[in-house]
Coordinates of C-alpha atoms in Angstrom, one line a residue:
M9 CA -35.1 62.8 16.4
T10 CA -33.1 60.3 14.4
T11 CA -34.4 59.5 11.0
P12 CA -33.8 56.6 8.5
P13 CA -32.2 57.3 5.2
L14 CA -34.3 58.7 2.3
A15 CA -36.0 56.0 0.3
D16 CA -34.6 55.3 -3.1
P17 CA -37.4 53.7 -5.0
P18 CA -36.9 51.0 -7.6
S19 CA -37.9 52.1 -11.0
S20 CA -40.3 49.1 -11.4
L21 CA -42.4 50.5 -8.5
A22 CA -42.7 54.0 -9.9
T23 CA -46.1 55.0 -11.3
A24 CA -45.7 55.5 -15.1
L25 CA -48.8 57.7 -15.5
N26 CA -47.8 60.6 -13.4
G27 CA -44.1 59.9 -12.5
R28 CA -44.8 59.7 -8.8
P29 CA -42.0 58.1 -6.7
D30 CA -43.1 55.0 -4.9
F31 CA -42.8 56.6 -1.5
L32 CA -45.5 59.0 -2.5
V33 CA -47.6 56.1 -3.8
R34 CA -47.3 54.2 -0.5
L35 CA -48.3 57.3 1.4
G36 CA -51.2 57.8 -1.0
L37 CA -50.0 61.3 -2.0
L38 CA -50.5 63.0 -5.4
I39 CA -48.4 65.6 -7.1
P40 CA -48.2 68.4 -6.1
C41 CA -48.1 67.9 -2.3
S42 CA -47.1 70.1 0.6
V43 CA -45.3 69.4 3.8
E44 CA -48.7 69.5 5.6
D45 CA -50.1 66.9 3.2
V46 CA -47.1 64.6 3.9
E47 CA -47.5 64.9 7.7
A48 CA -51.2 64.2 7.5
A49 CA -50.7 61.1 5.3
Y50 CA -47.9 59.9 7.7
R51 CA -50.2 60.2 10.8
D52 CA -52.9 58.2 9.1
A53 CA -50.5 55.5 7.9
A54 CA -48.7 55.3 11.3
K55 CA -52.0 54.3 13.0
Q56 CA -51.8 51.0 11.1
A57 CA -48.1 50.4 10.7
H58 CA -47.0 51.1 14.3
P59 CA -46.0 47.9 16.2
D60 CA -48.3 48.9 19.1
R61 CA -51.2 49.1 16.7
G62 CA -50.7 45.6 15.0
G63 CA -48.1 46.5 12.5
T64 CA -44.5 45.1 12.2
V65 CA -41.2 46.8 12.9
A66 CA -40.2 46.4 9.2
E67 CA -43.4 48.1 8.1
F68 CA -42.9 51.0 10.5
V69 CA -39.2 51.4 9.5
Q70 CA -40.3 51.6 5.8
L71 CA -43.0 54.1 6.7
E72 CA -40.4 56.3 8.5
A73 CA -38.1 56.1 5.4
D74 CA -41.1 57.0 3.1
Y75 CA -42.1 59.9 5.4
Q76 CA -38.6 61.4 5.4
A77 CA -38.3 61.0 1.6
A78 CA -41.7 62.6 1.0
L79 CA -40.8 65.5 3.3
E80 CA -37.7 66.2 1.3
Y81 CA -39.6 65.9 -1.9
A82 CA -42.2 68.4 -0.7
R83 CA -39.6 70.9 0.7
I84 CA -37.7 70.9 -2.6
Y85 CA -40.7 71.9 -4.6
T86 CA -42.0 74.3 -2.0
N87 CA -38.8 76.4 -1.8
R88 CA -35.7 74.9 -3.4
R89 CA -33.4 77.7 -2.2
A90 CA -34.5 77.4 1.4
W91 CA -34.2 73.6 1.2
L92 CA -30.6 73.8 0.0
A93 CA -29.7 76.4 2.7
A94 CA -31.1 74.2 5.4
N95 CA -29.2 71.1 4.2
I96 CA -25.8 72.7 3.5
E97 CA -25.1 73.2 7.2
R98 CA -25.9 69.6 8.0
Y99 CA -23.8 68.5 5.1
A100 CA -20.8 70.4 6.4
A101 CA -21.2 68.9 9.9
Q102 CA -21.5 65.5 8.4
Q103 CA -18.3 65.9 6.4
E104 CA -16.5 66.8 9.6
L105 CA -17.8 63.7 11.3
I106 CA -16.7 61.5 8.4
A107 CA -13.2 63.1 8.5
E108 CA -12.9 62.4 12.2
I109 CA -14.0 58.8 11.8
E110 CA -11.4 58.3 9.1
R111 CA -8.8 59.9 11.2
R112 CA -9.5 57.3 13.9
G113 CA -8.9 54.6 11.2
G114 CA -12.5 54.0 10.2
T115 CA -14.4 54.0 6.9
V116 CA -17.8 55.4 6.1
E117 CA -20.4 54.5 3.4
T118 CA -23.0 57.0 2.3
H119 CA -26.2 56.7 0.3
R120 CA -27.6 59.2 -2.2
P121 CA -31.2 58.8 -3.3
A122 CA -31.4 58.6 -7.1
W123 CA -34.6 60.5 -7.3
I124 CA -33.1 63.6 -5.8
A125 CA -30.2 63.5 -8.2
R126 CA -32.6 63.3 -11.1
E127 CA -34.6 66.2 -9.8
I128 CA -32.0 68.8 -8.8
G129 CA -28.7 67.4 -10.3
E130 CA -25.7 65.7 -8.9
D131 CA -23.9 68.8 -7.7
F132 CA -26.7 69.7 -5.3
A133 CA -27.8 66.2 -4.5
Q134 CA -24.7 65.5 -2.4
V135 CA -26.0 67.7 0.4
V136 CA -28.5 65.0 1.3
D137 CA -26.0 62.1 1.4
T138 CA -26.8 59.9 4.3
I139 CA -24.3 57.9 6.3
T140 CA -25.5 54.3 6.2
A141 CA -22.5 52.2 7.3
V142 CA -19.5 52.8 9.6
R143 CA -16.5 50.5 10.0
L144 CA -14.3 51.2 13.0
T145 CA -12.2 48.3 14.0
G146 CA -8.9 47.4 15.7
P147 CA -7.4 47.3 19.2
E148 CA -7.2 51.1 19.4
V149 CA -11.0 51.4 19.2
G150 CA -12.9 51.5 22.5
L151 CA -15.5 53.2 24.6
A152 CA -14.3 56.7 23.8
D153 CA -14.8 56.1 20.1
V154 CA -18.4 54.8 20.5
R155 CA -19.2 57.7 22.7
Y156 CA -18.0 60.1 20.0
I157 CA -20.2 58.3 17.4
A158 CA -23.2 58.3 19.7
S159 CA -22.8 62.0 20.5
H160 CA -23.4 62.7 16.7
R161 CA -26.5 60.5 16.4
E162 CA -28.4 63.4 14.8
L163 CA -26.1 63.0 11.8
L164 CA -26.3 59.2 11.9
G165 CA -30.0 58.8 11.8
G166 CA -29.7 56.6 8.7
L167 CA -27.0 54.3 10.1
H168 CA -27.8 50.7 9.1
R169 CA -24.5 48.8 9.5
L170 CA -21.9 49.2 12.2
D171 CA -18.7 47.2 12.3
L172 CA -16.7 47.3 15.6
S173 CA -14.9 44.0 15.2
D174 CA -11.6 43.2 16.8
S175 CA -11.9 46.2 19.1
L176 CA -12.0 46.8 22.9
V177 CA -15.8 47.4 22.8
D178 CA -17.7 45.9 25.7
L179 CA -21.0 46.2 27.5
H180 CA -20.7 49.9 28.3
A181 CA -20.0 50.7 24.7
V182 CA -22.8 48.6 23.3
R183 CA -25.3 50.4 25.6
R184 CA -24.4 53.6 23.7
L185 CA -25.6 52.1 20.5
A186 CA -29.2 52.2 21.7
A187 CA -29.2 55.8 20.3
F188 CA -29.4 54.4 16.8
P189 CA -33.0 53.0 16.4
T190 CA -32.4 52.2 12.7
L191 CA -29.3 50.1 13.2
H192 CA -29.9 46.8 11.3
E193 CA -26.5 45.1 11.4
L194 CA -23.9 45.1 14.1
D195 CA -20.5 43.3 14.0
L196 CA -19.0 42.6 17.4
R197 CA -16.8 39.6 16.5
G198 CA -13.5 39.6 18.4
T199 CA -14.6 42.1 21.0
Y200 CA -15.2 41.9 24.8
A201 CA -19.0 41.4 24.4
G202 CA -20.5 39.1 27.0
N203 CA -23.9 37.7 28.0
R204 CA -25.1 41.0 29.4
T205 CA -24.2 42.6 26.0
A206 CA -26.5 40.0 24.4
A207 CA -29.4 41.3 26.6
V208 CA -28.7 44.8 25.4
L209 CA -28.8 43.6 21.7
A210 CA -32.2 42.0 22.4
E211 CA -33.6 45.5 23.3
M212 CA -32.6 47.1 19.9
P213 CA -35.8 46.8 17.9
A214 CA -34.4 47.4 14.4
L215 CA -31.4 45.1 14.8
R216 CA -31.7 42.1 12.4
R217 CA -28.2 40.7 12.3
A218 CA -25.6 40.5 15.1
N219 CA -22.2 38.9 14.8
V220 CA -20.9 37.7 18.2
S221 CA -18.3 35.3 17.0
D222 CA -15.1 35.0 19.0
T223 CA -16.5 37.0 22.0
F224 CA -17.4 36.1 25.6
V225 CA -21.1 35.5 24.7
T226 CA -21.7 31.9 25.9
W227 CA -24.2 29.4 24.6
R228 CA -26.6 30.7 27.3
G229 CA -26.4 34.3 26.1
V230 CA -26.9 33.2 22.4
W231 CA -29.9 31.0 23.4
Q232 CA -31.5 33.9 25.4
L233 CA -30.9 36.3 22.5
R234 CA -32.4 33.9 20.0
R235 CA -35.4 33.2 22.3
R236 CA -36.1 36.9 22.8
R237 CA -35.5 37.9 19.2
P238 CA -36.4 35.1 16.8
D239 CA -36.3 37.6 14.0
M240 CA -32.6 38.3 14.5
E241 CA -29.8 36.4 12.8
V242 CA -27.2 35.7 15.4
I243 CA -23.8 34.7 14.1
T244 CA -21.6 32.7 16.5
Q245 CA -19.0 31.1 14.2
C246 CA -16.4 32.5 11.9
D247 CA -14.0 30.9 9.5
E248 CA -10.8 32.2 11.0
Q249 CA -9.6 33.0 14.5
R250 CA -9.6 36.8 14.9
G251 CA -9.4 39.5 17.5
T252 CA -9.5 38.1 21.1
A253 CA -9.2 34.4 20.0
G254 CA -5.8 34.3 21.8
T255 CA -7.3 35.9 24.9
K256 CA -10.2 33.4 24.9
R257 CA -7.8 30.5 24.5
G258 CA -5.7 31.9 27.3
Y259 CA -8.7 32.1 29.5
R260 CA -9.7 28.5 28.9
W261 CA -6.2 27.3 29.6
L262 CA -6.2 29.3 32.8
M263 CA -9.4 27.7 33.9
R264 CA -8.0 24.3 33.2
L265 CA -4.9 25.1 35.1
L266 CA -6.9 26.4 38.0
T267 CA -9.1 23.3 38.1
A268 CA -6.0 21.0 38.1
Y269 CA -4.4 23.2 40.8
V270 CA -7.4 22.8 43.1
V271 CA -7.7 19.1 42.5
V272 CA -4.0 18.6 43.3
L273 CA -4.3 20.8 46.4
V274 CA -7.2 18.9 47.8
L275 CA -5.6 15.5 47.2
G276 CA -2.3 16.7 48.7
T277 CA -3.9 17.9 51.9
H278 CA -6.2 14.9 52.3
F279 CA -3.8 12.1 51.5
P280 CA -3.7 9.7 54.5
G281 CA -0.5 9.7 56.6
E282 CA 2.2 12.2 57.5
P283 CA 3.0 14.8 54.8
E284 CA 6.1 14.0 52.8
I285 CA 7.7 17.3 53.7
A286 CA 7.5 16.6 57.4
R287 CA 9.6 13.4 56.9
H288 CA 12.4 15.1 55.0
V289 CA 12.6 18.6 56.5
R290 CA 13.4 19.0 60.1
W291 CA 12.4 22.6 60.3
P292 CA 9.0 22.6 62.1
G293 CA 7.6 25.5 60.2
A294 CA 8.3 24.1 56.7
D295 CA 4.7 23.0 56.2
K296 CA 3.5 26.5 57.0
V297 CA 5.8 27.8 54.2
V298 CA 4.2 25.3 51.8
H299 CA 0.7 26.4 52.8
F300 CA 1.7 30.0 52.3
A301 CA 3.2 29.3 48.8
V302 CA 0.3 27.1 47.7
Y303 CA -2.4 29.6 48.6
C304 CA -0.5 32.5 47.2
G305 CA -0.5 30.7 43.9
L306 CA -4.2 29.8 44.2
A307 CA -5.3 33.4 44.8
S308 CA -3.1 34.9 42.1
L309 CA -4.2 32.2 39.6
M310 CA -7.8 32.8 40.4
A311 CA -7.4 36.6 40.0
F312 CA -5.8 36.2 36.6
A313 CA -8.5 33.8 35.4
L314 CA -11.3 36.1 36.5
S315 CA -9.6 39.2 35.0
W316 CA -9.5 37.4 31.7
R317 CA -13.2 36.5 32.0
C318 CA -14.3 40.0 33.1
T319 CA -16.2 40.9 29.9
D320 CA -17.4 44.3 31.0
R321 CA -14.0 46.0 30.9
Q322 CA -12.0 47.4 28.0
S323 CA -9.1 45.1 28.5
Q324 CA -7.6 42.7 31.1
T325 CA -6.4 45.6 33.3
G326 CA -7.4 44.2 36.7
L327 CA -10.4 43.6 38.9
S328 CA -12.7 45.8 40.9
A329 CA -12.6 46.0 44.7
A330 CA -15.6 43.7 44.9
W331 CA -13.9 41.0 42.9
Y332 CA -10.8 41.2 45.2
A333 CA -13.1 40.9 48.2
G334 CA -14.9 37.9 46.7
I335 CA -11.7 36.1 45.9
A336 CA -10.4 36.7 49.4
V337 CA -13.5 35.4 51.1
F338 CA -13.7 32.4 48.8
V339 CA -10.0 31.4 49.3
A340 CA -10.2 31.9 53.0
A341 CA -13.4 29.8 53.2
F342 CA -11.8 27.1 51.0
G343 CA -8.8 27.0 53.3
A344 CA -11.0 26.6 56.4
V345 CA -13.0 23.8 54.8
D346 CA -9.8 22.2 53.7
E347 CA -8.4 22.2 57.3
L348 CA -11.7 21.1 58.9
T349 CA -12.1 18.1 56.6
Q350 CA -8.5 16.8 57.0
P351 CA -9.3 14.6 60.1
W352 CA -11.6 12.6 57.8
T353 CA -8.5 11.1 56.2
G354 CA -6.4 10.7 59.4
R355 CA -4.7 14.1 59.1
E356 CA -4.7 16.8 61.8
R357 CA -6.4 20.2 61.5
D358 CA -4.2 23.2 62.4
F359 CA -5.3 26.8 62.9
N360 CA -1.8 28.0 62.1
D361 CA -2.0 26.3 58.7
W362 CA -5.1 28.3 58.0
L363 CA -3.4 31.5 59.0
A364 CA -0.6 30.7 56.6
D365 CA -3.2 30.1 53.9
V366 CA -4.7 33.5 54.5
A367 CA -1.3 35.2 54.5
G368 CA -0.4 33.5 51.2
M369 CA -3.7 34.5 49.7
A370 CA -3.1 38.1 50.7
L371 CA 0.3 38.1 49.1
G372 CA -1.1 36.6 45.9
L373 CA -3.7 39.3 45.5
I374 CA -1.2 42.0 46.3
S375 CA 1.1 40.6 43.7
F376 CA -1.7 40.5 41.1
A377 CA -2.7 44.1 41.8
A378 CA 0.9 45.3 41.4
I379 CA 1.2 43.5 38.1
M380 CA -2.1 45.0 36.9
L381 CA -1.0 48.5 38.0
Y382 CA 2.2 48.1 36.0
R383 CA 0.2 47.0 32.9
R384 CA -2.1 50.0 33.2
Q385 CA 0.8 52.4 33.4
R386 CA 2.3 50.8 30.3
Q387 CA -1.0 51.0 28.5
R388 CA -1.3 54.7 29.2
L389 CA 2.2 55.3 27.8
K390 CA 1.5 53.2 24.7
C391 CA -2.0 54.4 23.9
P392 CA -2.5 58.1 24.9
P393 CA -6.1 59.5 24.9
Q394 CA -7.4 60.2 21.4
L395 CA -8.2 63.7 20.3
G396 CA -11.8 64.4 19.7
G397 CA -13.1 61.6 22.0
T398 CA -15.0 61.9 25.2
P399 CA -12.6 61.2 28.1

């Protein structure tokens, strides 16, 4: 079970008469207290603080923190030597985790309760240091890194802040973060987060702040997230262009180009009168070549635009088979409608023109797939798998 970090009570809340820390005060415990006393007080308090019993999430999170702090307090005074032995092994594993995160280019923040340092000294207090924040950013960070962090959730029970900005994190990576029930802040700016990612964020009960600036989360995703979680601060704007800003601008320009391309295509095939190429080129199959080239460009341009918009992948490395099939069906249907409506403007429909359209579409998709295969091979050579991550 993951646990929140140990409470560090403000001195103003400590009881001056008997020196009780405020987490003992909130649980209604007196000194001395045993582990059994703490567990009994927690069960009584949980009946009122649990969200299912009328309490709030904030109250329950605070109760969990008080419970863990009180347990440590009781264990220290019950058997200090046994308590130290039990925490040293965890501390060693946590240091290995910190070293691995730093090797991957990240940084870690830890928290040490002041009351423990006062009771047992700084030298021994470090064994209860809790990781509260992790920053792991950059284009080298992806699903494997998030998997690695999630696989050590027993050491990250007190993780409150996680910064994954400007990385290749997407929907599949964010789903792994559900393993951290105490996560309060999540920075996803500049990542490949999309609207389905926003739905996952809405299911994280402790999350209070989410930065989705410069991502593929649209206004609809932000609206749905804010509607489902009015208690969450959703950040959608940032002062500077970062991360995938260039990718998003490229996607917008591709969509504009695709729209203009389709408009010109429809106007060119429905303009009244004989096509210009038929009056200047005597070769009878010249219009078929034009159809082939135009639909080759349409299919490849649509594939590139959709690959840039595919928010559930680590990078723009291609499309799934379903996307290829969808593009093929759409372009073939578009070509058929285009031919069937040409008589409305005095032009003639031609089945062979449609066959040329389909052949051009096939070449366009094959060319796109070949380019994406080449990019994937280059990416593998440039970024080999990282040691320590889950493949």
